[in-house]
Short mmCIF file of C-alpha atoms and ligand atoms in Angstrom, two decimals:
data_model
loop_
_atom_site.label_atom_id
_atom_site.label_comp_id
_atom_site.label_asym_id
_atom_site.label_seq_id
_atom_site.Cartn_x
_atom_site.Cartn_y
_atom_site.Cartn_z
CA MET D 23 -0.07 0.25 0.34
CA PHE D 24 1.72 3.64 -0.50
CA ASP D 25 0.90 6.97 0.35
CA LEU D 26 0.67 8.12 -2.04
CA LEU D 27 0.23 7.82 -6.43
CA ILE D 28 0.30 10.72 -8.54
CA GLN D 29 -0.99 8.97 -12.83
CA ASN D 30 -0.53 10.14 -15.70
CA ALA D 31 2.75 12.32 -15.42
CA ASN D 32 5.12 14.07 -17.39
CA LEU D 33 8.79 14.53 -16.47
CA PRO D 34 11.04 17.33 -17.32
CA ASP D 35 12.85 13.99 -18.47
CA GLY D 36 10.43 13.41 -20.89
CA ARG D 37 8.44 10.24 -20.27
CA LYS D 38 5.11 11.01 -20.27
CA GLY D 39 2.22 9.40 -18.99
CA GLN D 40 4.31 8.18 -15.72
CA ASP D 41 3.33 7.17 -12.67
CA ILE D 42 4.72 7.82 -9.55
CA ALA D 43 4.26 5.64 -6.41
CA ILE D 44 5.03 7.26 -2.55
CA ARG D 45 5.56 5.22 0.66
CA GLY D 46 6.78 6.98 3.87
CA GLY D 47 7.74 10.42 2.30
CA THR D 48 10.31 8.30 -0.11
CA ILE D 49 8.85 8.27 -3.67
CA ALA D 50 9.11 4.69 -4.13
CA ALA D 51 8.61 4.43 -7.40
CA ILE D 52 8.60 6.10 -10.82
CA GLU D 53 7.34 3.84 -13.77
CA SER D 54 4.10 3.28 -16.69
CA GLY D 55 0.91 1.55 -15.15
CA ILE D 56 1.44 1.55 -11.82
CA THR D 57 -0.85 -0.47 -10.45
CA ALA D 58 -1.20 -1.49 -6.59
CA PRO D 59 -3.18 0.57 -4.03
CA ALA D 60 -3.22 4.02 -1.91
CA ARG D 61 -4.73 5.42 0.35
CA GLU D 62 -4.74 8.70 -1.85
CA VAL D 63 -4.73 9.03 -6.32
CA ILE D 64 -3.85 12.47 -7.72
CA ASP D 65 -4.68 12.18 -11.29
CA ALA D 66 -2.50 14.50 -13.03
CA THR D 67 -3.79 14.33 -16.50
CA GLY D 68 0.08 14.60 -18.91
CA ARG D 69 0.96 18.20 -16.84
CA LEU D 70 4.66 18.54 -15.38
CA VAL D 71 5.35 16.85 -12.66
CA SER D 72 8.96 18.49 -11.99
CA PRO D 73 11.28 18.38 -8.95
CA PRO D 74 10.80 21.23 -6.23
CA PHE D 75 12.30 25.13 -7.85
CA ILE D 76 15.37 26.30 -5.81
CA ASP D 77 16.31 29.11 -5.26
CA PRO D 78 20.46 30.20 -4.90
CA HIS D 79 20.54 33.30 -4.38
CA PHE D 80 18.52 35.57 -2.13
CA HIS D 81 18.42 37.82 0.11
CA LEU D 82 15.74 37.26 3.02
CA ASP D 83 17.13 39.40 5.02
CA ALA D 84 16.35 42.49 2.79
CA THR D 85 12.81 40.87 0.84
CA LEU D 86 9.55 43.51 1.45
CA SER D 87 12.23 46.53 2.91
CA LEU D 88 10.26 48.28 -0.42
CA GLY D 89 10.15 51.66 0.98
CA LEU D 90 11.85 51.57 3.65
CA PRO D 91 12.56 54.72 4.04
CA ARG D 92 12.38 55.76 0.96
CA MET D 93 13.09 54.33 -2.33
CA ASN D 94 15.82 54.05 -4.59
CA ARG D 95 15.75 57.26 -7.60
CA SER D 96 18.27 56.28 -9.24
CA GLY D 97 16.94 52.26 -9.41
CA THR D 98 21.94 51.67 -9.02
CA LEU D 99 23.51 49.00 -7.51
CA LEU D 100 25.36 51.39 -5.27
CA GLU D 101 22.65 53.80 -3.84
CA GLY D 102 20.43 50.01 -3.23
CA ILE D 103 23.80 49.54 -0.33
CA ALA D 104 23.26 52.87 0.54
CA LEU D 105 19.71 52.91 1.01
CA TRP D 106 19.89 48.97 2.83
CA GLY D 107 22.37 51.22 4.80
CA GLU D 108 19.49 53.48 6.21
CA LEU D 109 17.51 50.89 7.04
CA ARG D 110 19.76 48.51 8.53
CA PRO D 111 20.85 50.47 11.78
CA THR D 112 16.39 50.41 12.64
CA LEU D 113 15.41 46.04 11.27
CA THR D 114 14.21 44.34 14.26
CA ARG D 115 14.77 41.23 14.33
CA GLU D 116 10.82 39.99 14.56
CA ALA D 117 9.66 42.88 11.85
CA LEU D 118 12.60 40.47 9.72
CA VAL D 119 11.27 37.15 10.95
CA GLY D 120 8.31 39.10 10.20
CA ARG D 121 8.42 39.55 6.39
CA ALA D 122 10.75 37.06 5.71
CA LEU D 123 8.10 34.11 6.92
CA LYS D 124 5.35 35.99 4.69
CA TYR D 125 7.94 35.43 1.76
CA ILE D 126 9.19 32.03 2.14
CA ASP D 127 4.90 31.12 2.12
CA LEU D 128 4.14 33.05 -1.16
CA ALA D 129 7.95 31.58 -2.61
CA VAL D 130 6.52 27.26 -1.26
CA THR D 131 3.51 28.02 -2.85
CA GLN D 132 4.59 28.88 -6.51
CA GLY D 133 6.81 25.56 -5.76
CA MET D 134 10.34 26.52 -3.36
CA GLY D 135 11.97 23.31 -1.89
CA ALA D 136 15.12 25.47 -1.19
CA ILE D 137 16.56 28.76 -1.02
CA ARG D 138 19.81 29.56 -0.09
CA THR D 139 20.32 33.23 1.57
CA HIS D 140 22.82 35.35 1.47
CA VAL D 141 22.72 37.43 5.72
CA ASP D 142 23.97 40.23 5.54
CA THR D 143 26.62 40.68 8.62
CA SER D 144 28.01 43.98 7.96
CA ASP D 145 26.07 45.50 11.31
CA PRO D 146 27.76 44.16 14.38
CA ARG D 147 24.12 43.82 16.48
CA LEU D 148 24.54 40.75 13.36
CA VAL D 149 20.81 40.80 14.59
CA THR D 150 19.63 39.53 10.58
CA VAL D 151 21.88 36.89 11.62
CA GLU D 152 19.82 36.53 14.64
CA ALA D 153 16.29 36.57 11.80
CA MET D 154 17.93 34.48 9.76
CA LEU D 155 19.05 31.53 12.02
CA GLU D 156 14.90 32.20 13.79
CA VAL D 157 13.22 31.47 9.61
CA LYS D 158 15.45 28.85 9.67
CA ASP D 159 14.64 26.34 12.24
CA LEU D 160 10.89 27.64 11.64
CA VAL D 161 10.58 26.51 7.76
CA LYS D 162 12.39 23.75 7.85
CA ASP D 163 9.59 21.18 7.48
CA TYR D 164 8.98 22.40 4.42
CA LEU D 165 12.06 24.45 2.83
CA ASP D 166 14.89 23.63 3.33
CA LEU D 167 17.53 27.39 4.17
CA GLN D 168 21.60 27.53 3.28
CA THR D 169 22.31 30.90 4.98
CA VAL D 170 25.35 32.78 4.13
CA ALA D 171 27.57 34.84 5.56
CA PHE D 172 27.35 38.61 3.06
CA PRO D 173 30.11 40.79 4.13
CA GLN D 174 27.80 43.35 2.39
CA ASP D 175 29.78 46.95 3.12
CA GLY D 176 32.92 44.70 1.54
CA LEU D 177 35.23 42.64 4.29
CA PHE D 178 37.42 45.60 4.48
CA ARG D 179 35.68 48.71 3.55
CA ALA D 180 32.84 48.01 6.57
CA LYS D 181 34.28 48.71 10.19
CA ASP D 182 35.29 45.32 12.38
CA GLY D 183 33.68 43.65 8.84
CA LEU D 184 35.97 40.19 9.04
CA ALA D 185 35.18 39.83 13.45
CA SER D 186 31.64 40.65 12.85
CA LEU D 187 31.31 38.08 9.46
CA THR D 188 34.06 35.15 11.55
CA ARG D 189 30.64 36.21 14.52
CA ALA D 190 28.27 34.87 12.56
CA LEU D 191 30.39 31.38 10.95
CA ASP D 192 30.39 30.82 14.71
CA MET D 193 26.78 31.19 15.71
CA GLY D 194 26.24 28.66 13.03
CA VAL D 195 25.84 30.41 9.30
CA ASP D 196 26.93 28.10 7.33
CA ILE D 197 28.50 29.92 3.69
CA VAL D 198 31.60 32.28 3.79
CA GLY D 199 30.30 35.04 1.79
CA GLY D 200 32.53 38.04 -0.66
CA ILE D 201 31.62 41.17 -2.37
CA PRO D 202 35.10 41.80 -3.92
CA HIS D 203 33.77 44.43 -6.23
CA PHE D 204 32.59 46.41 -3.74
CA GLU D 205 36.02 46.73 -1.22
CA ARG D 206 38.11 50.66 -1.91
CA THR D 207 40.39 49.41 -4.53
CA MET D 208 40.08 46.63 -7.24
CA GLU D 209 44.18 45.35 -4.83
CA GLU D 210 41.81 45.48 -1.32
CA GLY D 211 39.58 43.35 -3.13
CA ARG D 212 41.67 40.00 -4.61
CA GLN D 213 42.69 40.57 -0.37
CA SER D 214 39.16 39.48 0.00
CA VAL D 215 38.81 36.68 -1.68
CA GLU D 216 42.22 35.53 -0.16
CA THR D 217 41.16 35.77 3.23
CA LEU D 218 37.81 34.61 2.61
CA CYS D 219 38.91 31.08 0.50
CA ARG D 220 41.69 30.52 3.43
CA LEU D 221 38.86 30.61 6.39
CA ALA D 222 36.23 28.74 4.23
CA ALA D 223 38.64 26.62 3.20
CA ASP D 224 40.55 26.31 7.75
CA ARG D 225 36.65 25.50 8.28
CA GLY D 226 35.56 23.16 6.57
CA LEU D 227 32.92 25.02 5.35
CA PRO D 228 31.56 26.10 0.65
CA VAL D 229 31.70 29.83 0.15
CA ASP D 230 29.50 31.77 -2.00
CA MET D 231 30.77 34.84 -3.57
CA HIS D 232 29.24 38.04 -4.82
CA CYS D 233 31.71 38.59 -7.84
CA ASP D 234 32.46 40.45 -10.11
CA GLU D 235 28.73 42.09 -9.98
CA THR D 236 30.46 44.84 -12.48
CA ASP D 237 29.85 45.87 -15.74
CA ASP D 238 33.82 47.19 -15.44
CA PRO D 239 35.83 44.79 -17.90
CA LEU D 240 38.46 44.43 -16.77
CA SER D 241 37.54 43.08 -13.49
CA ARG D 242 39.59 40.40 -12.07
CA HIS D 243 37.62 38.84 -8.80
CA VAL D 244 36.41 35.62 -10.73
CA GLU D 245 40.20 35.01 -11.54
CA THR D 246 40.90 35.32 -8.43
CA LEU D 247 37.74 33.58 -7.54
CA ALA D 248 38.98 30.34 -8.99
CA ALA D 249 42.62 30.50 -8.19
CA GLU D 250 42.31 30.19 -4.24
CA THR D 251 39.32 27.38 -5.36
CA ILE D 252 41.67 25.57 -7.01
CA ARG D 253 44.56 26.26 -4.17
CA HIS D 254 42.91 25.99 -0.93
CA GLY D 255 41.48 22.25 -2.17
CA LEU D 256 37.93 23.94 -3.04
CA GLN D 257 36.58 22.97 -6.23
CA GLY D 258 33.09 21.99 -6.81
CA ARG D 259 31.82 24.46 -3.02
CA VAL D 260 32.80 27.08 -4.86
CA ALA D 261 29.74 29.33 -6.14
CA GLY D 262 30.89 32.72 -8.59
CA SER D 263 27.23 34.99 -7.70
CA HIS D 264 26.35 37.18 -10.51
CA LEU D 265 29.50 37.21 -12.54
CA THR D 266 28.39 40.43 -15.07
CA SER D 267 31.85 42.08 -15.24
CA MET D 268 32.67 37.94 -18.28
CA HIS D 269 29.31 39.72 -19.68
CA SER D 270 31.92 43.33 -20.83
CA MET D 271 35.12 41.28 -20.60
CA ASP D 272 37.43 40.30 -23.84
CA ASN D 273 36.75 37.32 -25.63
CA TYR D 274 40.91 37.24 -25.66
CA TYR D 275 40.51 36.90 -22.55
CA VAL D 276 37.70 34.97 -21.65
CA SER D 277 39.33 32.18 -22.87
CA LYS D 278 41.62 31.64 -20.78
CA LEU D 279 39.20 32.47 -17.74
CA ILE D 280 35.79 30.16 -19.09
CA PRO D 281 38.67 26.51 -18.10
CA LEU D 282 40.00 28.44 -15.20
CA MET D 283 36.98 28.79 -13.66
CA ALA D 284 35.76 25.00 -15.41
CA GLU D 285 38.87 23.81 -13.59
CA ALA D 286 37.98 25.12 -10.43
CA ARG D 287 34.12 23.82 -10.54
CA MET D 288 33.38 26.57 -9.56
CA ASN D 289 28.64 27.23 -9.02
CA VAL D 290 27.16 30.29 -11.65
CA ILE D 291 24.89 31.30 -10.57
CA PRO D 292 23.92 34.45 -13.24
CA ASN D 293 20.80 36.63 -11.33
CA PRO D 294 19.13 37.34 -14.68
CA LEU D 295 15.99 39.78 -12.96
CA ILE D 296 18.05 42.04 -11.15
CA ASN D 297 20.68 42.84 -13.71
CA ILE D 298 18.61 42.97 -16.30
CA MET D 299 18.21 46.02 -13.97
CA LEU D 300 21.02 47.18 -12.68
CA GLN D 301 23.50 46.73 -15.29
CA GLY D 302 24.52 48.97 -17.64
CA ARG D 303 22.93 51.77 -15.71
CA HIS D 304 26.42 53.87 -16.55
CA ASP D 305 26.07 53.04 -20.65
CA SER D 306 24.73 55.31 -22.51
CA TYR D 307 23.93 53.53 -25.97
CA PRO D 308 24.26 51.10 -27.22
CA ARG D 309 23.76 49.13 -23.29
CA ARG D 310 24.96 46.80 -22.54
CA ARG D 311 23.14 43.56 -20.82
CA GLY D 312 25.33 42.61 -18.09
CA MET D 313 24.19 38.95 -17.64
CA THR D 314 27.17 36.31 -17.74
CA ARG D 315 27.67 34.42 -20.57
CA VAL D 316 25.15 31.84 -19.45
CA ARG D 317 25.76 29.63 -23.04
CA GLU D 318 29.02 29.58 -23.10
CA LEU D 319 29.80 27.98 -19.57
CA MET D 320 27.44 25.64 -19.27
CA ALA D 321 28.92 25.01 -23.22
CA ALA D 322 31.97 24.03 -21.66
CA GLY D 323 30.39 21.69 -18.39
CA LEU D 324 30.28 24.82 -15.43
CA ASN D 325 26.91 24.10 -13.75
CA VAL D 326 25.71 27.37 -13.85
CA SER D 327 22.10 28.14 -11.48
CA PHE D 328 20.03 30.76 -10.79
CA GLY D 329 18.70 33.52 -8.18
CA HIS D 330 15.39 35.40 -7.78
CA ASP D 331 18.67 37.34 -5.32
CA CYS D 332 15.87 40.65 -5.21
CA VAL D 333 12.18 40.36 -3.91
CA MET D 334 10.82 44.42 -3.20
CA ASP D 335 13.34 45.86 -1.82
CA PRO D 336 16.21 48.65 -1.59
CA TRP D 337 17.37 46.86 -4.59
CA TYR D 338 14.52 45.70 -7.24
CA ALA D 339 10.86 46.74 -6.55
CA MET D 340 9.86 43.55 -8.63
CA GLY D 341 9.34 40.11 -8.33
CA SER D 342 7.11 37.45 -7.13
CA GLY D 343 8.86 34.23 -5.51
CA ASP D 344 8.29 32.46 -8.89
CA MET D 345 11.80 30.78 -10.59
CA LEU D 346 9.67 30.95 -13.56
CA GLU D 347 10.15 34.04 -13.71
CA VAL D 348 13.83 34.15 -13.51
CA GLY D 349 14.30 31.10 -15.57
CA HIS D 350 11.76 33.79 -18.79
CA MET D 351 13.72 36.38 -17.74
CA ALA D 352 17.48 34.16 -18.47
CA VAL D 353 15.97 32.64 -21.56
CA HIS D 354 15.66 36.31 -23.46
CA VAL D 355 18.68 37.76 -21.52
CA ALA D 356 21.13 34.94 -22.13
CA GLN D 357 19.28 34.34 -25.50
CA MET D 358 18.77 30.79 -24.92
CA GLY D 359 14.97 30.52 -27.09
CA SER D 360 15.94 26.46 -28.49
CA LEU D 361 13.73 23.30 -27.10
CA GLU D 362 17.11 22.05 -26.11
CA GLU D 363 17.90 25.89 -24.54
CA LYS D 364 14.59 26.41 -22.70
CA THR D 365 15.34 23.10 -21.07
CA ALA D 366 18.30 23.06 -19.73
CA ILE D 367 17.38 26.30 -18.15
CA PHE D 368 14.24 24.82 -16.67
CA GLN D 369 17.25 21.57 -15.74
CA ALA D 370 19.15 25.54 -13.91
CA LEU D 371 16.65 26.09 -11.80
CA THR D 372 15.59 22.96 -10.07
CA VAL D 373 18.85 20.00 -10.85
CA ASN D 374 21.79 22.29 -11.19
CA SER D 375 20.44 24.63 -7.91
CA ALA D 376 20.33 21.73 -6.35
CA ARG D 377 23.79 20.83 -7.41
CA THR D 378 24.21 24.56 -5.86
CA LEU D 379 23.04 23.85 -3.21
CA GLY D 380 24.72 19.84 -2.39
CA LEU D 381 21.09 18.86 -0.52
CA GLN D 382 20.42 15.09 -0.61
CA GLY D 383 18.08 13.14 -2.03
CA TYR D 384 16.24 15.89 -4.38
CA GLY D 385 15.21 14.57 -7.79
CA LEU D 386 13.11 11.71 -9.54
CA ALA D 387 14.22 9.24 -8.53
CA ARG D 388 13.14 6.02 -6.48
CA GLY D 389 14.93 6.24 -2.64
CA ASN D 390 14.39 10.33 -3.09
CA HIS D 391 12.78 12.75 -1.13
CA ALA D 392 8.64 12.86 -2.51
CA ASP D 393 8.80 16.20 -2.90
CA LEU D 394 7.38 17.11 -6.43
CA VAL D 395 4.89 20.30 -7.40
CA ILE D 396 2.54 19.27 -10.19
CA LEU D 397 2.26 22.79 -12.97
CA GLN D 398 0.48 23.12 -15.04
CA ALA D 399 2.08 23.11 -18.08
CA ARG D 400 3.08 20.15 -20.37
CA ASP D 401 7.26 19.76 -20.61
CA PRO D 402 9.72 22.52 -19.15
CA ALA D 403 9.50 25.16 -21.79
CA GLU D 404 5.74 25.68 -21.81
CA ALA D 405 6.48 25.85 -17.78
CA ILE D 406 8.13 28.83 -18.37
CA ARG D 407 6.93 30.20 -21.19
CA LEU D 408 3.62 30.26 -19.35
CA LYS D 409 5.22 31.13 -16.56
CA ALA D 410 2.66 28.08 -15.42
CA VAL D 411 0.68 27.74 -12.30
CA LYS D 412 2.07 25.62 -9.32
CA LEU D 413 -0.98 23.60 -9.26
CA MET D 414 0.64 21.41 -6.26
CA VAL D 415 3.37 21.21 -4.79
CA ILE D 416 3.96 18.03 -2.70
CA ARG D 417 6.65 17.99 1.04
CA ARG D 418 7.76 14.29 1.80
CA GLY D 419 4.84 13.26 -0.33
CA ARG D 420 2.34 15.58 1.34
CA VAL D 421 0.29 18.10 -0.50
CA ILE D 422 1.38 21.54 0.87
CA ALA D 423 0.09 24.49 -1.34
CA ARG D 424 -3.19 24.27 -3.74
CA THR D 425 -3.46 26.85 -6.85
CA ALA D 426 -6.04 26.80 -8.81
CA PRO D 427 -5.49 26.02 -12.50
CA ARG D 428 -5.94 29.82 -14.34
CA LEU D 429 -8.19 28.46 -16.67
CA ALA D 430 -10.36 32.23 -18.88
CA GLN D 431 -13.53 32.50 -20.55
CA VAL D 432 -14.31 33.64 -24.09
CA LEU D 433 -17.39 35.75 -23.74
CA ILE D 434 -17.22 36.76 -27.65
CA ALA D 435 -20.06 36.70 -29.98
CA GLY D 436 -21.74 34.83 -28.30
CA ARG D 437 -19.23 32.07 -28.44
CA GLU D 438 -18.23 30.07 -24.95
CA SER D 439 -15.23 28.51 -24.59
CA VAL D 440 -12.75 27.69 -22.01
CA ILE D 441 -9.08 28.28 -22.87
CA ASP D 442 -6.74 26.61 -20.32
CA PRO D 443 -2.68 28.56 -21.81
CA ALA D 444 -1.68 24.41 -21.55
CA GLN D 445 -4.08 22.57 -23.71
CA GLY D 446 -4.94 22.88 -27.52
CA PHE D 447 -2.02 25.41 -28.63
CA ALA D 448 1.59 24.69 -30.96
CA PRO D 449 3.39 22.81 -29.47
CA ASP D 450 6.20 23.89 -28.10
CA TYR D 451 9.02 23.34 -30.66
FE1 FE2 I 505 22.32 39.14 -4.90
#
């Protein structure tokens, strides 16, 4: 007897008409025509059933703070950092926890199974760290939350930046962060990467740095991060977030840099929503897109996943907690519109990001956690195109969120019909 049987599912790898049997919070079988009885049966009716979305780059301490204490007038990264600096002294643990939980509820209903959040360690009160560790514990039954010690104001630029970051790690933060391009000089940026990689190696922790989130073609912190990764034997345990400078770099230099990143087995985390908004602000026209070289990095075998980064905070007044919105923007900005490329981007939002986070028991295979999302789409490309509704979110074999399908009633010239945007239209090739 199974606990739950999901019938007639399309899977992200292209298999159709599959049944997924669940027992004890674990996937017991995936095959067609399972006939054994189950306590509950869900007919997926040929919809896509995916493992959950994973956000590998977010700022849960800043989310939903839009307008506090004022709006970002210039729309730039630098005014966002200044604005956050104004808000930070007024932050309370209670308000931080309240906003984070509100966002997580929204994200979970949209199929989010895990988030890696950067947590600002610049204010030595570390109220942000206390709050996010509390949130991690409160949500642990329905969302895996990883925390990164993030020196927003610069490791060396902030007073006692290294001491505060180290204390955050002592409090239980999981990962070492950084922001080398925001240090005072290129040289201090280089030193910050060295210091932080050594700290991570000494403590046996992974690294995830905001790295070269600039339009400067001569920024070289990605190179340093890759080299320090190799030097400290941290291969596969380091993520470079944003890497937008790679958009503007000389092609010859990039032809040397990408193999170095591959040697370091760097996890790459572009954030297409925020960076299409923030980058190129000093350009007139033509104006650079400012997203890293996704297609080339994927082709070189690097693990690329995409982050949402911000939702309604000093840097980004948009966002919805929907990783398909992130993938939708990635398709456009990276110009990856073929069926294979859209499928690769869906993979980046799920399997690749789970790999970045090092999640255990993730994915559609026997013996893994029964964590699933049923989407109002037939396949990954359609899911991205429609930013498909997440009809059901399942965690450890239990339905934890439901959303009604999006159906439109046509009332034109005496005709009456119902349109399901995921059915009855041309296929996605
Ligand atoms: Fe970020």
